[in-house]
GROMACS .gro file of C-alpha atoms in nm:
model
  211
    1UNK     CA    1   0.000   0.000   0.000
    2UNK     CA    2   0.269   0.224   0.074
    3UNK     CA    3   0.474   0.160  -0.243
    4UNK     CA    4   0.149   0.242  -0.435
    5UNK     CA    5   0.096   0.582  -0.237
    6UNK     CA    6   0.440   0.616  -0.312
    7UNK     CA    7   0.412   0.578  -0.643
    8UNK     CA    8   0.086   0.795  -0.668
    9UNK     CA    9   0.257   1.086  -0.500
   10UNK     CA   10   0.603   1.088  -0.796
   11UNK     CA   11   0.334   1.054  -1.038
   12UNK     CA   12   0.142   1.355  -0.892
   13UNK     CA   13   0.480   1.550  -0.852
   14UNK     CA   14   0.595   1.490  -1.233
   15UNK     CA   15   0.245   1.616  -1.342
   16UNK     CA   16   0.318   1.958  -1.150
   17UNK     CA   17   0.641   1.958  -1.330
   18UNK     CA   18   0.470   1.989  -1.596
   19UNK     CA   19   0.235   2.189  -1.548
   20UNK     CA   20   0.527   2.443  -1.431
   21UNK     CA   21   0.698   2.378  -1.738
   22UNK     CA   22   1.052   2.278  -1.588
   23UNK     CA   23   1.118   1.897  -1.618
   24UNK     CA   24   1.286   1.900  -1.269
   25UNK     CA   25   1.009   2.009  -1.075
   26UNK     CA   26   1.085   2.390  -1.031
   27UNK     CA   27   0.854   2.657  -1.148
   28UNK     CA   28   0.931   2.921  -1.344
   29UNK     CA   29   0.892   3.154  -1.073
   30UNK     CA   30   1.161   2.952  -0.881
   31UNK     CA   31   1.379   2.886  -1.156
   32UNK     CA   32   1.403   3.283  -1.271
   33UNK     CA   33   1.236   3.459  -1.048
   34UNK     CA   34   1.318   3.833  -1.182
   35UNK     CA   35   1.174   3.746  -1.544
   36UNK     CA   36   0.827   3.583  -1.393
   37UNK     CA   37   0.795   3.921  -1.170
   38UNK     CA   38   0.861   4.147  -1.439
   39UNK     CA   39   0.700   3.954  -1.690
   40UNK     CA   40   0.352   3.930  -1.423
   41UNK     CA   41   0.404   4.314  -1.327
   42UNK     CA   42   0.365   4.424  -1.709
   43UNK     CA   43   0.166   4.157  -1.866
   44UNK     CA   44  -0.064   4.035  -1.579
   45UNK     CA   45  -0.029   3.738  -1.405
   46UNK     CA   46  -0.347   3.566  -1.548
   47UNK     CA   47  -0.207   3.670  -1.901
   48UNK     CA   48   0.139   3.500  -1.842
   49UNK     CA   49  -0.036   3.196  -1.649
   50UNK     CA   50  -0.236   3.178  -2.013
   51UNK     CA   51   0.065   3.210  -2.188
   52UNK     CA   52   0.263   2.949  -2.005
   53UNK     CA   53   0.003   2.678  -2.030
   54UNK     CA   54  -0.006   2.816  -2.418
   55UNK     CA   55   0.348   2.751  -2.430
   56UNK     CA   56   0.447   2.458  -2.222
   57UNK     CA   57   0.681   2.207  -2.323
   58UNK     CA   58   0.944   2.032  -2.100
   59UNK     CA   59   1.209   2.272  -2.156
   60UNK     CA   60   0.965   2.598  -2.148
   61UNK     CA   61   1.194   2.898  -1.976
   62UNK     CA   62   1.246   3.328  -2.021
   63UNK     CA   63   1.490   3.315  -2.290
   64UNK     CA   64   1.549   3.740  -2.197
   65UNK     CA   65   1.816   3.828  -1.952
   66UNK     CA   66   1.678   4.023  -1.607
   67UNK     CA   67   1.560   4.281  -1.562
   68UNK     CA   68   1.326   4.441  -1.332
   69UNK     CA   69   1.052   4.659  -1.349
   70UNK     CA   70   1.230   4.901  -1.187
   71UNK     CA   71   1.576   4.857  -1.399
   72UNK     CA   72   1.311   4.953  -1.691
   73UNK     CA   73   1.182   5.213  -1.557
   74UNK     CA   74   1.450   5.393  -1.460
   75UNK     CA   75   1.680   5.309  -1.780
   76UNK     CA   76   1.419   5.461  -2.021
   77UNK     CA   77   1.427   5.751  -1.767
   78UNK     CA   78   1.737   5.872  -1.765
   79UNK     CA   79   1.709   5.823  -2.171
   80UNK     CA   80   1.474   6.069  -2.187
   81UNK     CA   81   1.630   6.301  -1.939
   82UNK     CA   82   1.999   6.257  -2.074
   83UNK     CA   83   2.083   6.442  -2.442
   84UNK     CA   84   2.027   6.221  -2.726
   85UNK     CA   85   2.317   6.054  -2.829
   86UNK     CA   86   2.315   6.024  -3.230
   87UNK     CA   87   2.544   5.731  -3.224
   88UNK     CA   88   2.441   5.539  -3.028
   89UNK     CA   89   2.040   5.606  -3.094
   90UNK     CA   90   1.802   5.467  -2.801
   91UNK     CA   91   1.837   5.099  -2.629
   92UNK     CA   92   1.557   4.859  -2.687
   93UNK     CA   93   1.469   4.629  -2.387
   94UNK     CA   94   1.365   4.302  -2.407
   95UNK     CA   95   1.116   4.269  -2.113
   96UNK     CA   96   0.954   3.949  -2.184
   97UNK     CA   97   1.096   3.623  -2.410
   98UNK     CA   98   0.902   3.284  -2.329
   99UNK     CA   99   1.013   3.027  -2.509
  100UNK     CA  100   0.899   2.633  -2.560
  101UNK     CA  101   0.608   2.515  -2.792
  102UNK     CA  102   0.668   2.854  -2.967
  103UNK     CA  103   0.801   3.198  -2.873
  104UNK     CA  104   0.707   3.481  -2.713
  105UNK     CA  105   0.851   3.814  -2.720
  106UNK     CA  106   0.830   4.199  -2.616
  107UNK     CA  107   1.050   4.475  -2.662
  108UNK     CA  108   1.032   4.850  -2.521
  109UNK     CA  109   1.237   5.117  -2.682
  110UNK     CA  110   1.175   5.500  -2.752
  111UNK     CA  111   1.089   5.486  -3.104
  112UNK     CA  112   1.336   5.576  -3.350
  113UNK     CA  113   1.089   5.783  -3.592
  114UNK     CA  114   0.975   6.119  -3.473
  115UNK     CA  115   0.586   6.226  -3.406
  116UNK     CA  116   0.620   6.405  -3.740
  117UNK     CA  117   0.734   6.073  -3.905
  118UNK     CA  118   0.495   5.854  -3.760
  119UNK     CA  119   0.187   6.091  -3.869
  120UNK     CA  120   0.317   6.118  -4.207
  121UNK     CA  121   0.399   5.790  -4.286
  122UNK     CA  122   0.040   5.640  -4.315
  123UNK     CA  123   0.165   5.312  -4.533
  124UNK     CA  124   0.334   5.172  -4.155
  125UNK     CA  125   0.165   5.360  -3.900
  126UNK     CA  126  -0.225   5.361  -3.860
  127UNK     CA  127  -0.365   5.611  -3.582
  128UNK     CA  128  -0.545   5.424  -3.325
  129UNK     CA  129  -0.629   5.770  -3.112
  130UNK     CA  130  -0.501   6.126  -3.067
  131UNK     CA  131  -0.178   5.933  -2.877
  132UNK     CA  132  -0.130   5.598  -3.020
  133UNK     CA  133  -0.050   5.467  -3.361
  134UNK     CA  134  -0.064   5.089  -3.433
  135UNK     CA  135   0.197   4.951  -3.709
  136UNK     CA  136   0.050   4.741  -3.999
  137UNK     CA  137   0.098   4.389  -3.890
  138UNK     CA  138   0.174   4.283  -4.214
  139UNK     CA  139   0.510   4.481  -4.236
  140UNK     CA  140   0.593   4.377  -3.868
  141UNK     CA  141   0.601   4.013  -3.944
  142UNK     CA  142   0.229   3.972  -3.759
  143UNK     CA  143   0.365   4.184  -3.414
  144UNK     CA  144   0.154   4.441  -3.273
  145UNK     CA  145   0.394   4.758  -3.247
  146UNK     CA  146   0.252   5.067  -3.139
  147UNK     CA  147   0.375   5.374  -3.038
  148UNK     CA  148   0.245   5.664  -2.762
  149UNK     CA  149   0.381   6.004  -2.624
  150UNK     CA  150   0.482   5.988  -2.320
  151UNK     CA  151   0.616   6.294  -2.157
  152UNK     CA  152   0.883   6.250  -1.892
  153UNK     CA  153   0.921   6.453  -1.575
  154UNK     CA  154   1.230   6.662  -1.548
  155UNK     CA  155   1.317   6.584  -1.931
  156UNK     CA  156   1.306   6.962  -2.069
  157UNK     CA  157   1.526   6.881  -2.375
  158UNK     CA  158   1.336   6.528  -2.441
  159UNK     CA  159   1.503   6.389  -2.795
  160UNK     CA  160   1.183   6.176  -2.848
  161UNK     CA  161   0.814   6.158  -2.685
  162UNK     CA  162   0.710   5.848  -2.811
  163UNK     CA  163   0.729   5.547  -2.672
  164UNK     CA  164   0.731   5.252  -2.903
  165UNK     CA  165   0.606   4.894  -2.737
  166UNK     CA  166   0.648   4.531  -2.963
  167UNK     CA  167   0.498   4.226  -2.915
  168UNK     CA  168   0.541   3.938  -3.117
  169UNK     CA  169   0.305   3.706  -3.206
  170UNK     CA  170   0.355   3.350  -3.023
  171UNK     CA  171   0.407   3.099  -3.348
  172UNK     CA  172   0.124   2.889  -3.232
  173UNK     CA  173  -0.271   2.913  -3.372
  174UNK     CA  174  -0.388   2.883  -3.019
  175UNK     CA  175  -0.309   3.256  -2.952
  176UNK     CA  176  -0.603   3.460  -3.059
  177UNK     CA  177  -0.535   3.804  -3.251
  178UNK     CA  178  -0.739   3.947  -2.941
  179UNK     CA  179  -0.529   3.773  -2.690
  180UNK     CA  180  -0.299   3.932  -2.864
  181UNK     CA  181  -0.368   4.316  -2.874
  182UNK     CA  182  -0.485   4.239  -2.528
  183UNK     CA  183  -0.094   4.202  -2.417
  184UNK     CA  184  -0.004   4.491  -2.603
  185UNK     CA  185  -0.242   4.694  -2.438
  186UNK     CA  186  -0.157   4.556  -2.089
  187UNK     CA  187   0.209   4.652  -2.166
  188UNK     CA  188   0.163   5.007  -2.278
  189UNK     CA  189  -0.083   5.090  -2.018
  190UNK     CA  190   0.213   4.983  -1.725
  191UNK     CA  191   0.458   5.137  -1.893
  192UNK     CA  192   0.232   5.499  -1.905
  193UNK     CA  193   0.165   5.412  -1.532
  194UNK     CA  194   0.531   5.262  -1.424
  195UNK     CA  195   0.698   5.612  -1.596
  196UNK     CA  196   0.396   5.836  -1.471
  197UNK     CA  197   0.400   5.995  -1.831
  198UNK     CA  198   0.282   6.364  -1.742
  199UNK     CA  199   0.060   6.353  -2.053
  200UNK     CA  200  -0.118   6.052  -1.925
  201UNK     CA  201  -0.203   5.897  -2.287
  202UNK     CA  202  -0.528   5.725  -2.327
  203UNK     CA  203  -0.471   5.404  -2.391
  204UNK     CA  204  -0.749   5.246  -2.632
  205UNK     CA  205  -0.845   4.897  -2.491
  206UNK     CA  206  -0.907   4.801  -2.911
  207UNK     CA  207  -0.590   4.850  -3.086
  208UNK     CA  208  -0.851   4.782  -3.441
  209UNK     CA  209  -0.778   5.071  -3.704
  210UNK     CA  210  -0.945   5.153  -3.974
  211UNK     CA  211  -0.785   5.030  -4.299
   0.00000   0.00000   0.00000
């Protein structure tokens, strides 16, 4: 009888395992803790709890280096506050890569074209409201890339106001296109909130255009 319980409680253990997506019984929250906090803080836990089951395969992990909310925060801070350095343009951070039965992905960056681009160039960028535009997915491989101003306290000689946020597009059908915008959305809205952007942009919970 014990031998069977015994056996009952391995099997029971190896089915968590799974379910945690790390073959040797640790979630991902044990295994990297900093990229299942940040990823949680900007995406939701329910979202990345959706995503992991979405994703899960036996050697499902982040595939981004560390970094914290906070490390965000304050690096596309002192970007906006510093002067612009032409050489070196602005960093992109990757602040969420999940990878197993597919990949996921999202990048934040300040965006390389100006507010004057952005409006002008109507083939790429599609205006969702007075403060966001949404990229065509079909010239961003299927992402949803938007961009939004986002005014920074203390940055008088700001290079660039908007704020561009990426998310891929997990290569799996069982991602809906609303699932979808709805992580894009998620991630812009914390960003506006996590760098208190002194505009406060509306963030449109439909990321739809017209076309």
């Amino acid at each position: 009888m014990k031998s069977l319980t015994r056996i009952s409680l391995c099997g029971a253990m190896a089915m968590l395992a799974l379910s945690t997506g790390c073959s040797d019984g640790q979630s991902l929250s044990e295994k990297q803790p900093t990229q299942w906090k940040t990823c949680s803080a900007l995406f939701g836990r329910k979202n990345m709890e959706s995503l992991r089951s979405i994703l899960d395969s036996d050697d499902l992990k982040f595939s981004n280096r560390a970094l914290s909310v906070d490390q965000l925060k304050k690096g596309l801070t002192q970007e906006a506050i510093d002067p612009y350095d032409k050489l070196k343009g602005f960093k992109e951070y990757e602040t969420c890569g999940l990878s197993g039965n597919g990949h996921f992905a999202a990048t934040v960056r300040w965006a390389a074209d100006s507010l004057k681009s952005v409006q002008t160039n109507t083939e790429r960028w599609q205006r969702a409201n007075a403060e966001v535009y949404v990229a065509d997915p079909s010239g961003v491989g299927g992402d949803v890339d938007l961009v939004f101003s986002c005014a920074i306290r203390g940055a008088s000689g700001q290079a660039q106001v908007l704020l561009e946020a990426r998310v891929s597009a997990p290569d799996t059908p069982r991602v809906s296109e609303a699932f979808h915008q709805q992580l894009a959305v998620k991630l812009a809205r914390m960003l506006r909130d996590e760098l208190a952007c002194t505009n406060e942009p509306n963030i449109p919970d439909n990321l739809d255009v017209p076309g």
